[in-house]
PDB file of C-alpha atoms in Angstrom:
ATOM      1  CA  MET A   1     141.348 157.560 150.821  1.00 49.00           C
ATOM      2  CA  ILE A   2     138.439 157.079 148.414  1.00 51.00           C
ATOM      3  CA  TYR A   3     139.876 159.733 146.085  1.00 47.00           C
ATOM      4  CA  LYS A   4     143.281 158.038 146.113  1.00 49.00           C
ATOM      5  CA  LYS A   5     141.716 154.692 145.152  1.00 49.00           C
ATOM      6  CA  LEU A   6     139.628 156.353 142.446  1.00 47.00           C
ATOM      7  CA  PHE A   7     142.701 158.126 141.066  1.00 50.00           C
ATOM      8  CA  LEU A   8     144.668 154.853 141.084  1.00 50.00           C
ATOM      9  CA  LEU A   9     141.850 153.052 139.268  1.00 49.00           C
ATOM     10  CA  LEU A  10     141.629 155.772 136.609  1.00 49.00           C
ATOM     11  CA  PHE A  11     145.405 155.705 136.163  1.00 50.00           C
ATOM     12  CA  ILE A  12     145.384 151.917 135.673  1.00 49.00           C
ATOM     13  CA  LEU A  13     142.576 152.161 133.117  1.00 47.00           C
ATOM     14  CA  PHE A  14     144.464 154.900 131.255  1.00 49.00           C
ATOM     15  CA  LEU A  15     147.668 152.834 131.272  1.00 49.00           C
ATOM     16  CA  VAL A  16     145.887 149.733 129.963  1.00 42.00           C
ATOM     17  CA  GLY A  17     144.252 151.767 127.189  1.00 48.00           C
ATOM     18  CA  PHE A  18     147.549 153.379 126.231  1.00 42.00           C
ATOM     19  CA  LEU A  19     149.410 150.063 126.095  1.00 41.00           C
ATOM     20  CA  TRP A  20     146.609 148.515 124.021  1.00 40.00           C
ATOM     21  CA  THR A  21     146.792 151.404 121.525  1.00 40.00           C
ATOM     22  CA  VAL A  22     150.568 151.119 121.207  1.00 37.00           C
ATOM     23  CA  THR A  23     150.302 147.365 120.696  1.00 40.00           C
ATOM     24  CA  ILE A  24     147.741 147.812 117.939  1.00 37.00           C
ATOM     25  CA  ARG A  25     149.864 150.409 116.175  1.00 35.00           C
ATOM     26  CA  HIS A  26     153.127 148.499 116.269  1.00 36.00           C
ATOM     27  CA  ASN A  27     151.821 144.964 116.089  1.00 38.00           C
ATOM     28  CA  PRO A  28     148.431 144.702 114.340  1.00 41.00           C
ATOM     29  CA  LEU A  29     146.095 142.259 116.035  1.00 37.00           C
ATOM     30  CA  VAL A  30     145.855 139.761 113.233  1.00 48.00           C
ATOM     31  CA  LYS A  31     148.432 138.803 110.638  1.00 57.00           C
ATOM     32  CA  ILE A  32     147.927 137.507 107.132  1.00 58.00           C
ATOM     33  CA  GLY A  33     146.498 134.007 107.180  1.00 57.00           C
ATOM     34  CA  GLN A  34     145.546 134.000 110.870  1.00 56.00           C
ATOM     35  CA  LYS A  35     141.991 133.586 112.083  1.00 46.00           C
ATOM     36  CA  ASN A  36     140.226 136.907 112.185  1.00 45.00           C
ATOM     37  CA  SER A  37     137.583 137.184 114.882  1.00 35.00           C
ATOM     38  CA  LEU A  38     136.133 140.205 113.072  1.00 38.00           C
ATOM     39  CA  ASP A  39     135.234 138.299 109.892  1.00 38.00           C
ATOM     40  CA  VAL A  40     131.717 139.034 108.719  1.00 37.00           C
ATOM     41  CA  SER A  41     129.335 137.244 106.443  1.00 33.00           C
ATOM     42  CA  ILE A  42     129.239 138.913 103.024  1.00 38.00           C
ATOM     43  CA  THR A  43     125.788 138.599 101.532  1.00 37.00           C
ATOM     44  CA  ASP A  44     124.502 142.078 100.697  1.00 46.00           C
ATOM     45  CA  ASN A  45     124.499 142.739  96.959  1.00 47.00           C
ATOM     46  CA  ASN A  46     123.138 146.283  97.325  1.00 64.00           C
ATOM     47  CA  ARG A  47     126.495 147.863  97.994  1.00 73.00           C
ATOM     48  CA  LEU A  48     126.906 151.380  99.263  1.00 94.00           C
ATOM     49  CA  ALA A  49     129.439 153.626  97.558  1.00 97.00           C
ATOM     50  CA  HIS A  50     132.364 155.528  99.016  1.00 97.00           C
ATOM     51  CA  PRO A  51     132.063 159.239  98.184  1.00 97.00           C
ATOM     52  CA  LEU A  52     134.686 160.975  96.078  1.00 97.00           C
ATOM     53  CA  VAL A  53     137.359 162.492  98.330  1.00 97.00           C
ATOM     54  CA  PHE A  54     140.614 162.598  96.363  1.00 97.00           C
ATOM     55  CA  PHE A  55     140.434 164.256  92.949  1.00 97.00           C
ATOM     56  CA  ASP A  56     142.671 166.985  91.512  1.00 97.00           C
ATOM     57  CA  LYS A  57     140.525 168.184  88.623  1.00 97.00           C
ATOM     58  CA  ASP A  58     143.150 170.389  86.982  1.00 97.00           C
ATOM     59  CA  ALA A  59     145.951 167.820  87.163  1.00 96.00           C
ATOM     60  CA  PHE A  60     143.573 165.111  85.961  1.00 98.00           C
ATOM     61  CA  TYR A  61     142.370 166.895  82.844  1.00 98.00           C
ATOM     62  CA  ARG A  62     145.829 168.188  81.958  1.00 98.00           C
ATOM     63  CA  GLY A  63     146.973 164.587  82.125  1.00 98.00           C
ATOM     64  CA  VAL A  64     144.053 163.401  80.011  1.00 98.00           C
ATOM     65  CA  GLU A  65     144.909 165.883  77.266  1.00 98.00           C
ATOM     66  CA  GLU A  66     148.583 164.952  77.310  1.00 97.00           C
ATOM     67  CA  ALA A  67     147.824 161.221  77.227  1.00 97.00           C
ATOM     68  CA  LYS A  68     145.403 161.787  74.355  1.00 96.00           C
ATOM     69  CA  THR A  69     148.043 163.656  72.377  1.00 96.00           C
ATOM     70  CA  LYS A  70     150.796 161.088  72.915  1.00 95.00           C
ATOM     71  CA  ASN A  71     148.482 158.035  72.925  1.00 95.00           C
ATOM     72  CA  LYS A  72     151.218 155.595  73.924  1.00 97.00           C
ATOM     73  CA  ILE A  73     150.744 151.826  74.154  1.00 97.00           C
ATOM     74  CA  PHE A  74     152.352 148.946  76.036  1.00 98.00           C
ATOM     75  CA  ILE A  75     154.956 147.006  74.050  1.00 96.00           C
ATOM     76  CA  ASP A  76     153.322 143.753  75.156  1.00 98.00           C
ATOM     77  CA  HIS A  77     150.549 142.426  77.393  1.00 98.00           C
ATOM     78  CA  ALA A  78     151.068 143.967  80.830  1.00 98.00           C
ATOM     79  CA  PHE A  79     150.449 141.778  83.854  1.00 99.00           C
ATOM     80  CA  GLY A  80     151.283 144.443  86.397  1.00 99.00           C
ATOM     81  CA  GLY A  81     152.315 148.025  86.883  1.00 99.00           C
ATOM     82  CA  ILE A  82     153.576 150.621  89.327  1.00 99.00           C
ATOM     83  CA  VAL A  83     152.116 154.141  89.355  1.00 99.00           C
ATOM     84  CA  PRO A  84     152.176 157.111  91.752  1.00 98.00           C
ATOM     85  CA  HIS A  85     149.233 157.775  94.039  1.00 98.00           C
ATOM     86  CA  HIS A  86     150.246 161.407  94.544  1.00 97.00           C
ATOM     87  CA  LEU A  87     147.826 163.277  92.288  1.00 97.00           C
ATOM     88  CA  PHE A  88     150.221 166.113  91.412  1.00 95.00           C
ATOM     89  CA  PRO A  89     151.802 164.152  88.502  1.00 97.00           C
ATOM     90  CA  GLY A  90     148.402 163.370  87.004  1.00 98.00           C
ATOM     91  CA  PHE A  91     149.906 163.062  83.534  1.00 98.00           C
ATOM     92  CA  ILE A  92     151.964 160.059  84.665  1.00 98.00           C
ATOM     93  CA  ILE A  93     148.888 158.267  85.969  1.00 98.00           C
ATOM     94  CA  THR A  94     146.730 159.102  82.951  1.00 99.00           C
ATOM     95  CA  ASP A  95     149.486 157.905  80.623  1.00 98.00           C
ATOM     96  CA  PHE A  96     149.548 154.513  82.338  1.00 99.00           C
ATOM     97  CA  PHE A  97     145.787 154.027  82.373  1.00 99.00           C
ATOM     98  CA  ASN A  98     145.468 155.253  78.800  1.00 98.00           C
ATOM     99  CA  ARG A  99     147.886 152.496  77.800  1.00 98.00           C
ATOM    100  CA  LEU A 100     145.989 149.989  79.933  1.00 99.00           C
ATOM    101  CA  SER A 101     142.684 150.961  78.304  1.00 98.00           C
ATOM    102  CA  LYS A 102     143.798 149.227  75.100  1.00 97.00           C
ATOM    103  CA  GLN A 103     144.186 146.030  77.100  1.00 98.00           C
ATOM    104  CA  ASN A 104     140.873 146.590  78.919  1.00 98.00           C
ATOM    105  CA  PRO A 105     141.246 144.133  81.816  1.00 98.00           C
ATOM    106  CA  ASN A 106     138.207 142.797  83.599  1.00 98.00           C
ATOM    107  CA  THR A 107     139.752 143.321  87.051  1.00 99.00           C
ATOM    108  CA  ILE A 108     142.461 145.432  88.653  1.00 99.00           C
ATOM    109  CA  ILE A 109     143.974 144.291  91.930  1.00 99.00           C
ATOM    110  CA  LEU A 110     145.000 147.635  93.386  1.00 99.00           C
ATOM    111  CA  ILE A 111     147.437 147.683  96.297  1.00 99.00           C
ATOM    112  CA  GLY A 112     148.976 150.598  98.156  1.00 99.00           C
ATOM    113  CA  PRO A 113     150.158 151.762 101.569  1.00 98.00           C
ATOM    114  CA  ASN A 114     148.005 152.118 104.634  1.00 98.00           C
ATOM    115  CA  HIS A 115     149.495 155.576 105.218  1.00 97.00           C
ATOM    116  CA  TYR A 116     148.143 156.063 108.723  1.00 96.00           C
ATOM    117  CA  GLU A 117     148.369 152.432 109.895  1.00 97.00           C
ATOM    118  CA  ARG A 118     144.697 152.379 110.788  1.00 97.00           C
ATOM    119  CA  GLY A 119     142.680 149.204 111.252  1.00 97.00           C
ATOM    120  CA  ASP A 120     143.738 145.983 112.920  1.00 92.00           C
ATOM    121  CA  TYR A 121     144.802 143.775 110.018  1.00 96.00           C
ATOM    122  CA  HIS A 122     147.865 143.786 107.771  1.00 97.00           C
ATOM    123  CA  ALA A 123     145.723 143.913 104.618  1.00 99.00           C
ATOM    124  CA  LEU A 124     142.453 145.869 104.432  1.00 99.00           C
ATOM    125  CA  ALA A 125     139.928 145.710 101.595  1.00 99.00           C
ATOM    126  CA  SER A 126     136.561 147.214 100.685  1.00 98.00           C
ATOM    127  CA  LEU A 127     133.383 145.777  99.207  1.00 98.00           C
ATOM    128  CA  TYR A 128     131.772 149.156  98.576  1.00 98.00           C
ATOM    129  CA  LYS A 129     131.550 150.817  95.198  1.00 98.00           C
ATOM    130  CA  TRP A 130     133.520 154.015  94.567  1.00 99.00           C
ATOM    131  CA  GLU A 131     131.967 157.255  93.369  1.00 98.00           C
ATOM    132  CA  THR A 132     133.875 159.235  90.738  1.00 98.00           C
ATOM    133  CA  PRO A 133     132.975 162.178  88.464  1.00 98.00           C
ATOM    134  CA  PHE A 134     132.435 159.604  85.709  1.00 98.00           C
ATOM    135  CA  GLY A 135     130.245 157.079  87.524  1.00 98.00           C
ATOM    136  CA  THR A 136     130.897 154.380  90.093  1.00 98.00           C
ATOM    137  CA  VAL A 137     133.680 151.805  90.123  1.00 99.00           C
ATOM    138  CA  ASP A 138     132.442 148.350  91.104  1.00 98.00           C
ATOM    139  CA  PRO A 139     134.357 145.936  93.336  1.00 99.00           C
ATOM    140  CA  ASN A 140     135.069 142.397  92.202  1.00 98.00           C
ATOM    141  CA  GLU A 141     133.031 140.882  95.004  1.00 98.00           C
ATOM    142  CA  GLN A 142     133.893 137.281  94.176  1.00 98.00           C
ATOM    143  CA  VAL A 143     137.630 137.829  94.476  1.00 98.00           C
ATOM    144  CA  ILE A 144     137.308 139.939  97.620  1.00 99.00           C
ATOM    145  CA  GLN A 145     135.049 137.369  99.263  1.00 98.00           C
ATOM    146  CA  GLU A 146     137.572 134.633  98.529  1.00 98.00           C
ATOM    147  CA  LEU A 147     140.376 136.715 100.016  1.00 98.00           C
ATOM    148  CA  VAL A 148     138.326 137.295 103.169  1.00 98.00           C
ATOM    149  CA  LYS A 149     137.421 133.610 103.382  1.00 98.00           C
ATOM    150  CA  ASN A 150     141.091 132.654 103.089  1.00 98.00           C
ATOM    151  CA  LYS A 151     142.086 135.133 105.821  1.00 97.00           C
ATOM    152  CA  MET A 152     144.130 137.259 103.431  1.00 98.00           C
ATOM    153  CA  VAL A 153     142.285 140.540 103.976  1.00 98.00           C
ATOM    154  CA  GLN A 154     139.801 142.120 106.340  1.00 98.00           C
ATOM    155  CA  ILE A 155     136.957 144.342 105.187  1.00 98.00           C
ATOM    156  CA  ASP A 156     137.229 147.890 106.515  1.00 98.00           C
ATOM    157  CA  GLU A 157     134.875 150.431 104.985  1.00 98.00           C
ATOM    158  CA  ASN A 158     136.212 153.283 107.117  1.00 98.00           C
ATOM    159  CA  VAL A 159     139.942 153.205 106.457  1.00 98.00           C
ATOM    160  CA  LEU A 160     140.107 152.758 102.670  1.00 98.00           C
ATOM    161  CA  PRO A 161     138.066 155.796 101.559  1.00 98.00           C
ATOM    162  CA  GLU A 162     140.117 158.088 103.806  1.00 97.00           C
ATOM    163  CA  ASP A 163     143.472 156.992 102.384  1.00 97.00           C
ATOM    164  CA  HIS A 164     144.444 158.378  98.988  1.00 97.00           C
ATOM    165  CA  ALA A 165     146.624 155.372  98.120  1.00 98.00           C
ATOM    166  CA  VAL A 166     143.783 153.507  96.413  1.00 98.00           C
ATOM    167  CA  ALA A 167     140.884 155.965  96.659  1.00 98.00           C
ATOM    168  CA  GLY A 168     142.740 158.490  94.509  1.00 98.00           C
ATOM    169  CA  MET A 169     143.087 155.986  91.674  1.00 99.00           C
ATOM    170  CA  MET A 170     139.360 155.417  91.195  1.00 99.00           C
ATOM    171  CA  PRO A 171     138.636 158.392  88.868  1.00 99.00           C
ATOM    172  CA  PHE A 172     141.463 157.275  86.561  1.00 99.00           C
ATOM    173  CA  ILE A 173     140.128 153.735  86.481  1.00 99.00           C
ATOM    174  CA  LYS A 174     136.553 154.775  85.752  1.00 99.00           C
ATOM    175  CA  TYR A 175     137.559 157.278  83.069  1.00 99.00           C
ATOM    176  CA  TYR A 176     139.781 154.905  81.125  1.00 99.00           C
ATOM    177  CA  LEU A 177     138.289 151.537  82.072  1.00 99.00           C
ATOM    178  CA  PRO A 178     134.573 152.106  82.691  1.00 98.00           C
ATOM    179  CA  ASN A 179     133.702 148.414  82.973  1.00 99.00           C
ATOM    180  CA  THR A 180     136.715 147.241  84.972  1.00 99.00           C
ATOM    181  CA  LYS A 181     136.185 146.036  88.538  1.00 99.00           C
ATOM    182  CA  VAL A 182     138.625 146.552  91.382  1.00 99.00           C
ATOM    183  CA  VAL A 183     140.047 144.661  94.327  1.00 99.00           C
ATOM    184  CA  PRO A 184     141.392 147.544  96.464  1.00 99.00           C
ATOM    185  CA  ILE A 185     143.810 146.584  99.242  1.00 99.00           C
ATOM    186  CA  LEU A 186     145.773 148.726 101.703  1.00 99.00           C
ATOM    187  CA  LEU A 187     148.905 147.108 103.125  1.00 99.00           C
ATOM    188  CA  SER A 188     150.500 147.826 106.481  1.00 98.00           C
ATOM    189  CA  GLY A 189     154.112 148.908 106.687  1.00 97.00           C
ATOM    190  CA  PHE A 190     154.574 146.372 109.481  1.00 97.00           C
ATOM    191  CA  MET A 191     154.249 143.337 107.217  1.00 98.00           C
ATOM    192  CA  THR A 192     157.136 140.876 107.449  1.00 97.00           C
ATOM    193  CA  GLU A 193     158.614 139.103 104.455  1.00 97.00           C
ATOM    194  CA  ILE A 194     156.649 136.011 105.480  1.00 98.00           C
ATOM    195  CA  ASP A 195     153.451 138.077 105.442  1.00 98.00           C
ATOM    196  CA  THR A 196     154.242 139.365 101.957  1.00 98.00           C
ATOM    197  CA  GLN A 197     154.989 135.846 100.742  1.00 98.00           C
ATOM    198  CA  ILE A 198     151.684 134.477 102.036  1.00 98.00           C
ATOM    199  CA  LEU A 199     149.696 137.302 100.464  1.00 99.00           C
ATOM    200  CA  SER A 200     151.544 137.202  97.141  1.00 99.00           C
ATOM    201  CA  ASN A 201     151.035 133.432  96.932  1.00 98.00           C
ATOM    202  CA  GLU A 202     147.302 134.070  97.135  1.00 98.00           C
ATOM    203  CA  LEU A 203     147.044 137.150  94.930  1.00 99.00           C
ATOM    204  CA  LYS A 204     149.055 135.627  92.083  1.00 98.00           C
ATOM    205  CA  ASN A 205     146.114 133.299  91.444  1.00 98.00           C
ATOM    206  CA  TYR A 206     144.034 136.284  90.348  1.00 98.00           C
ATOM    207  CA  VAL A 207     146.518 137.844  87.914  1.00 98.00           C
ATOM    208  CA  ASP A 208     146.025 136.476  84.410  1.00 96.00           C
ATOM    209  CA  SER A 209     145.352 137.500  80.823  1.00 94.00           C
ATOM    210  CA  ASP A 210     142.223 139.366  81.916  1.00 97.00           C
ATOM    211  CA  SER A 211     143.379 140.815  85.236  1.00 98.00           C
ATOM    212  CA  VAL A 212     146.301 142.994  86.313  1.00 99.00           C
ATOM    213  CA  ILE A 213     147.834 144.056  89.591  1.00 99.00           C
ATOM    214  CA  ILE A 214     148.827 147.674  90.138  1.00 99.00           C
ATOM    215  CA  ALA A 215     150.906 148.974  93.030  1.00 99.00           C
ATOM    216  CA  ALA A 216     150.064 152.637  93.664  1.00 99.00           C
ATOM    217  CA  VAL A 217     153.232 153.730  95.431  1.00 99.00           C
ATOM    218  CA  ASP A 218     155.220 156.954  95.755  1.00 98.00           C
ATOM    219  CA  PHE A 219     158.967 156.764  96.167  1.00 98.00           C
ATOM    220  CA  SER A 220     161.467 159.089  97.892  1.00 98.00           C
ATOM    221  CA  HIS A 221     159.951 161.741 100.154  1.00 97.00           C
ATOM    222  CA  ASN A 222     161.077 165.094 101.584  1.00 96.00           C
ATOM    223  CA  LEU A 223     164.437 165.227  99.798  1.00 97.00           C
ATOM    224  CA  THR A 224     165.982 167.576  97.269  1.00 96.00           C
ATOM    225  CA  ASN A 225     165.985 166.599  93.607  1.00 96.00           C
ATOM    226  CA  GLN A 226     169.549 165.276  93.716  1.00 96.00           C
ATOM    227  CA  GLN A 227     169.015 163.369  96.966  1.00 97.00           C
ATOM    228  CA  ALA A 228     165.810 161.858  95.591  1.00 98.00           C
ATOM    229  CA  GLN A 229     167.588 160.712  92.434  1.00 97.00           C
ATOM    230  CA  GLU A 230     170.242 158.962  94.529  1.00 98.00           C
ATOM    231  CA  LYS A 231     167.702 157.191  96.731  1.00 98.00           C
ATOM    232  CA  ASP A 232     165.664 156.162  93.699  1.00 98.00           C
ATOM    233  CA  ARG A 233     168.709 154.567  92.068  1.00 98.00           C
ATOM    234  CA  THR A 234     169.192 152.464  95.184  1.00 98.00           C
ATOM    235  CA  THR A 235     165.526 151.463  95.308  1.00 99.00           C
ATOM    236  CA  LEU A 236     165.386 150.599  91.621  1.00 99.00           C
ATOM    237  CA  GLU A 237     168.469 148.394  91.910  1.00 99.00           C
ATOM    238  CA  LEU A 238     166.913 146.518  94.835  1.00 99.00           C
ATOM    239  CA  MET A 239     163.736 146.070  92.797  1.00 99.00           C
ATOM    240  CA  ARG A 240     165.663 144.769  89.783  1.00 98.00           C
ATOM    241  CA  SER A 241     167.548 142.280  91.962  1.00 98.00           C
ATOM    242  CA  PHE A 242     164.436 141.267  93.960  1.00 98.00           C
ATOM    243  CA  ASN A 243     166.268 141.967  97.199  1.00 99.00           C
ATOM    244  CA  TYR A 244     163.225 141.787  99.441  1.00 98.00           C
ATOM    245  CA  LYS A 245     165.096 141.857 102.732  1.00 98.00           C
ATOM    246  CA  GLN A 246     166.665 145.193 101.850  1.00 98.00           C
ATOM    247  CA  LEU A 247     163.490 146.546 100.261  1.00 98.00           C
ATOM    248  CA  LEU A 248     161.502 145.886 103.412  1.00 98.00           C
ATOM    249  CA  SER A 249     164.122 147.705 105.485  1.00 98.00           C
ATOM    250  CA  LEU A 250     163.776 150.965 103.545  1.00 98.00           C
ATOM    251  CA  ASN A 251     162.140 154.021 105.077  1.00 97.00           C
ATOM    252  CA  ASN A 252     160.108 156.895 103.653  1.00 95.00           C
ATOM    253  CA  GLU A 253     163.194 158.506 102.140  1.00 97.00           C
ATOM    254  CA  TYR A 254     163.154 155.669  99.611  1.00 98.00           C
ATOM    255  CA  LEU A 255     159.479 154.748  99.196  1.00 98.00           C
ATOM    256  CA  ASP A 256     156.249 154.844 101.163  1.00 96.00           C
ATOM    257  CA  SER A 257     155.251 151.192 100.811  1.00 98.00           C
ATOM    258  CA  PRO A 258     157.976 148.539 100.829  1.00 98.00           C
ATOM    259  CA  SER A 259     155.212 146.027 101.589  1.00 99.00           C
ATOM    260  CA  SER A 260     153.280 146.854  98.414  1.00 99.00           C
ATOM    261  CA  ILE A 261     156.352 146.726  96.180  1.00 99.00           C
ATOM    262  CA  THR A 262     157.503 143.467  97.751  1.00 99.00           C
ATOM    263  CA  VAL A 263     154.107 141.790  97.309  1.00 99.00           C
ATOM    264  CA  PHE A 264     153.918 143.113  93.760  1.00 99.00           C
ATOM    265  CA  LEU A 265     157.400 141.923  92.773  1.00 99.00           C
ATOM    266  CA  LYS A 266     156.911 138.515  94.357  1.00 99.00           C
ATOM    267  CA  ILE A 267     153.827 138.075  92.178  1.00 99.00           C
ATOM    268  CA  MET A 268     155.702 139.184  89.065  1.00 99.00           C
ATOM    269  CA  GLN A 269     158.496 136.727  89.867  1.00 98.00           C
ATOM    270  CA  ALA A 270     156.059 133.872  90.452  1.00 98.00           C
ATOM    271  CA  LEU A 271     154.336 134.531  87.125  1.00 98.00           C
ATOM    272  CA  GLY A 272     157.553 135.003  85.165  1.00 98.00           C
ATOM    273  CA  THR A 273     156.493 138.530  84.237  1.00 98.00           C
ATOM    274  CA  THR A 274     159.572 140.471  85.292  1.00 98.00           C
ATOM    275  CA  LYS A 275     160.405 142.290  82.056  1.00 98.00           C
ATOM    276  CA  MET A 276     160.236 145.986  82.972  1.00 98.00           C
ATOM    277  CA  GLU A 277     159.364 148.981  80.858  1.00 98.00           C
ATOM    278  CA  ILE A 278     159.888 152.294  82.656  1.00 99.00           C
ATOM    279  CA  PHE A 279     157.728 155.075  81.243  1.00 98.00           C
ATOM    280  CA  TYR A 280     158.515 157.779  83.777  1.00 98.00           C
ATOM    281  CA  HIS A 281     160.939 158.435  86.586  1.00 98.00           C
ATOM    282  CA  THR A 282     160.854 161.950  88.000  1.00 98.00           C
ATOM    283  CA  ASN A 283     160.024 163.927  91.133  1.00 97.00           C
ATOM    284  CA  SER A 284     157.992 166.951  92.106  1.00 97.00           C
ATOM    285  CA  GLY A 285     161.070 169.165  92.373  1.00 95.00           C
ATOM    286  CA  GLU A 286     162.189 168.280  88.876  1.00 95.00           C
ATOM    287  CA  LEU A 287     158.685 168.875  87.525  1.00 96.00           C
ATOM    288  CA  GLN A 288     158.589 172.303  89.172  1.00 96.00           C
ATOM    289  CA  LYS A 289     162.153 173.075  88.033  1.00 95.00           C
ATOM    290  CA  ASN A 290     163.298 173.603  91.608  1.00 95.00           C
ATOM    291  CA  ASP A 291     166.240 171.514  92.822  1.00 92.00           C
ATOM    292  CA  TYR A 292     165.989 172.600  96.447  1.00 91.00           C
ATOM    293  CA  ILE A 293     162.402 172.081  97.567  1.00 95.00           C
ATOM    294  CA  GLU A 294     161.372 168.894  99.358  1.00 96.00           C
ATOM    295  CA  THR A 295     160.154 166.432  96.771  1.00 97.00           C
ATOM    296  CA  THR A 296     158.183 163.254  96.206  1.00 97.00           C
ATOM    297  CA  SER A 297     159.490 160.981  93.474  1.00 98.00           C
ATOM    298  CA  TYR A 298     157.526 158.860  91.030  1.00 98.00           C
ATOM    299  CA  PHE A 299     157.932 155.793  88.854  1.00 99.00           C
ATOM    300  CA  SER A 300     155.595 154.480  86.180  1.00 99.00           C
ATOM    301  CA  ILE A 301     156.497 150.928  85.175  1.00 99.00           C
ATOM    302  CA  ALA A 302     154.821 148.043  83.343  1.00 99.00           C
ATOM    303  CA  TYR A 303     155.767 144.383  83.702  1.00 99.00           C
ATOM    304  CA  TYR A 304     155.591 141.835  80.890  1.00 99.00           C
ATOM    305  CA  LYS A 305     156.446 138.183  80.376  1.00 97.00           C
ATOM    306  CA  LEU A 306     160.135 137.532  79.758  1.00 92.00           C
TER     307      LEU A 306
END
């Protein structure tokens, strides 16, 4: 009888734990703008630094040499941009940041997908510095503190360094923009359009002549070259028409962060900076001259005032 009761108790505890885990995964505890019981006081100026985890040395330096040779520039002042976070097309990322280096912004708001849906908030940020082969990237503590205070983000120093969406961008930023500070934010794929509107309303206040927002997002996944091209045409049309409802309904065959692109585009719309310049649109199959392998597709785009 005792064993039966003990077994029943253990089963109940297991069931409660399982249901709690599922709830966290599919409905994060706290949404944008809601009170966050895990808020912490931010007072320590002696920040630790996240170690370098994501760096493809060969792809990086090949990209640096290509960007140096072409040395392209923006046609106007860029207020925002979209780049891949997959490090394979390093030349696409170096091209963008080489262009941005001429503008030399003080701050980059860097958003990307929370690939593994870790953490318990729709938007996660970091106050740590970031180690790179070229020195450390500093956070813009003032902006991040304000976002925490306004319940827009939660600090999570465990999730961000283990997700390549923003961590992989840090070497590019330090190499081309050694004095630029960052506001790195991972966004959940479970954000609603209301969530994206609340966050974009806040973030737009920090995008100006001396600051830019960059969405580090990869597009179609696990498709052939032709299939990827078709999906990308659909996604690009939805982006051009600012069809947020449809964008947020897309899956990984189209892009890996509808939330990031929606927040980004809402900010561009609010600022009147919706003039697009597309530098690159390609995919890993096309780059490897193989139309049949599973691919990841990439866009590099800058946004200017109309």
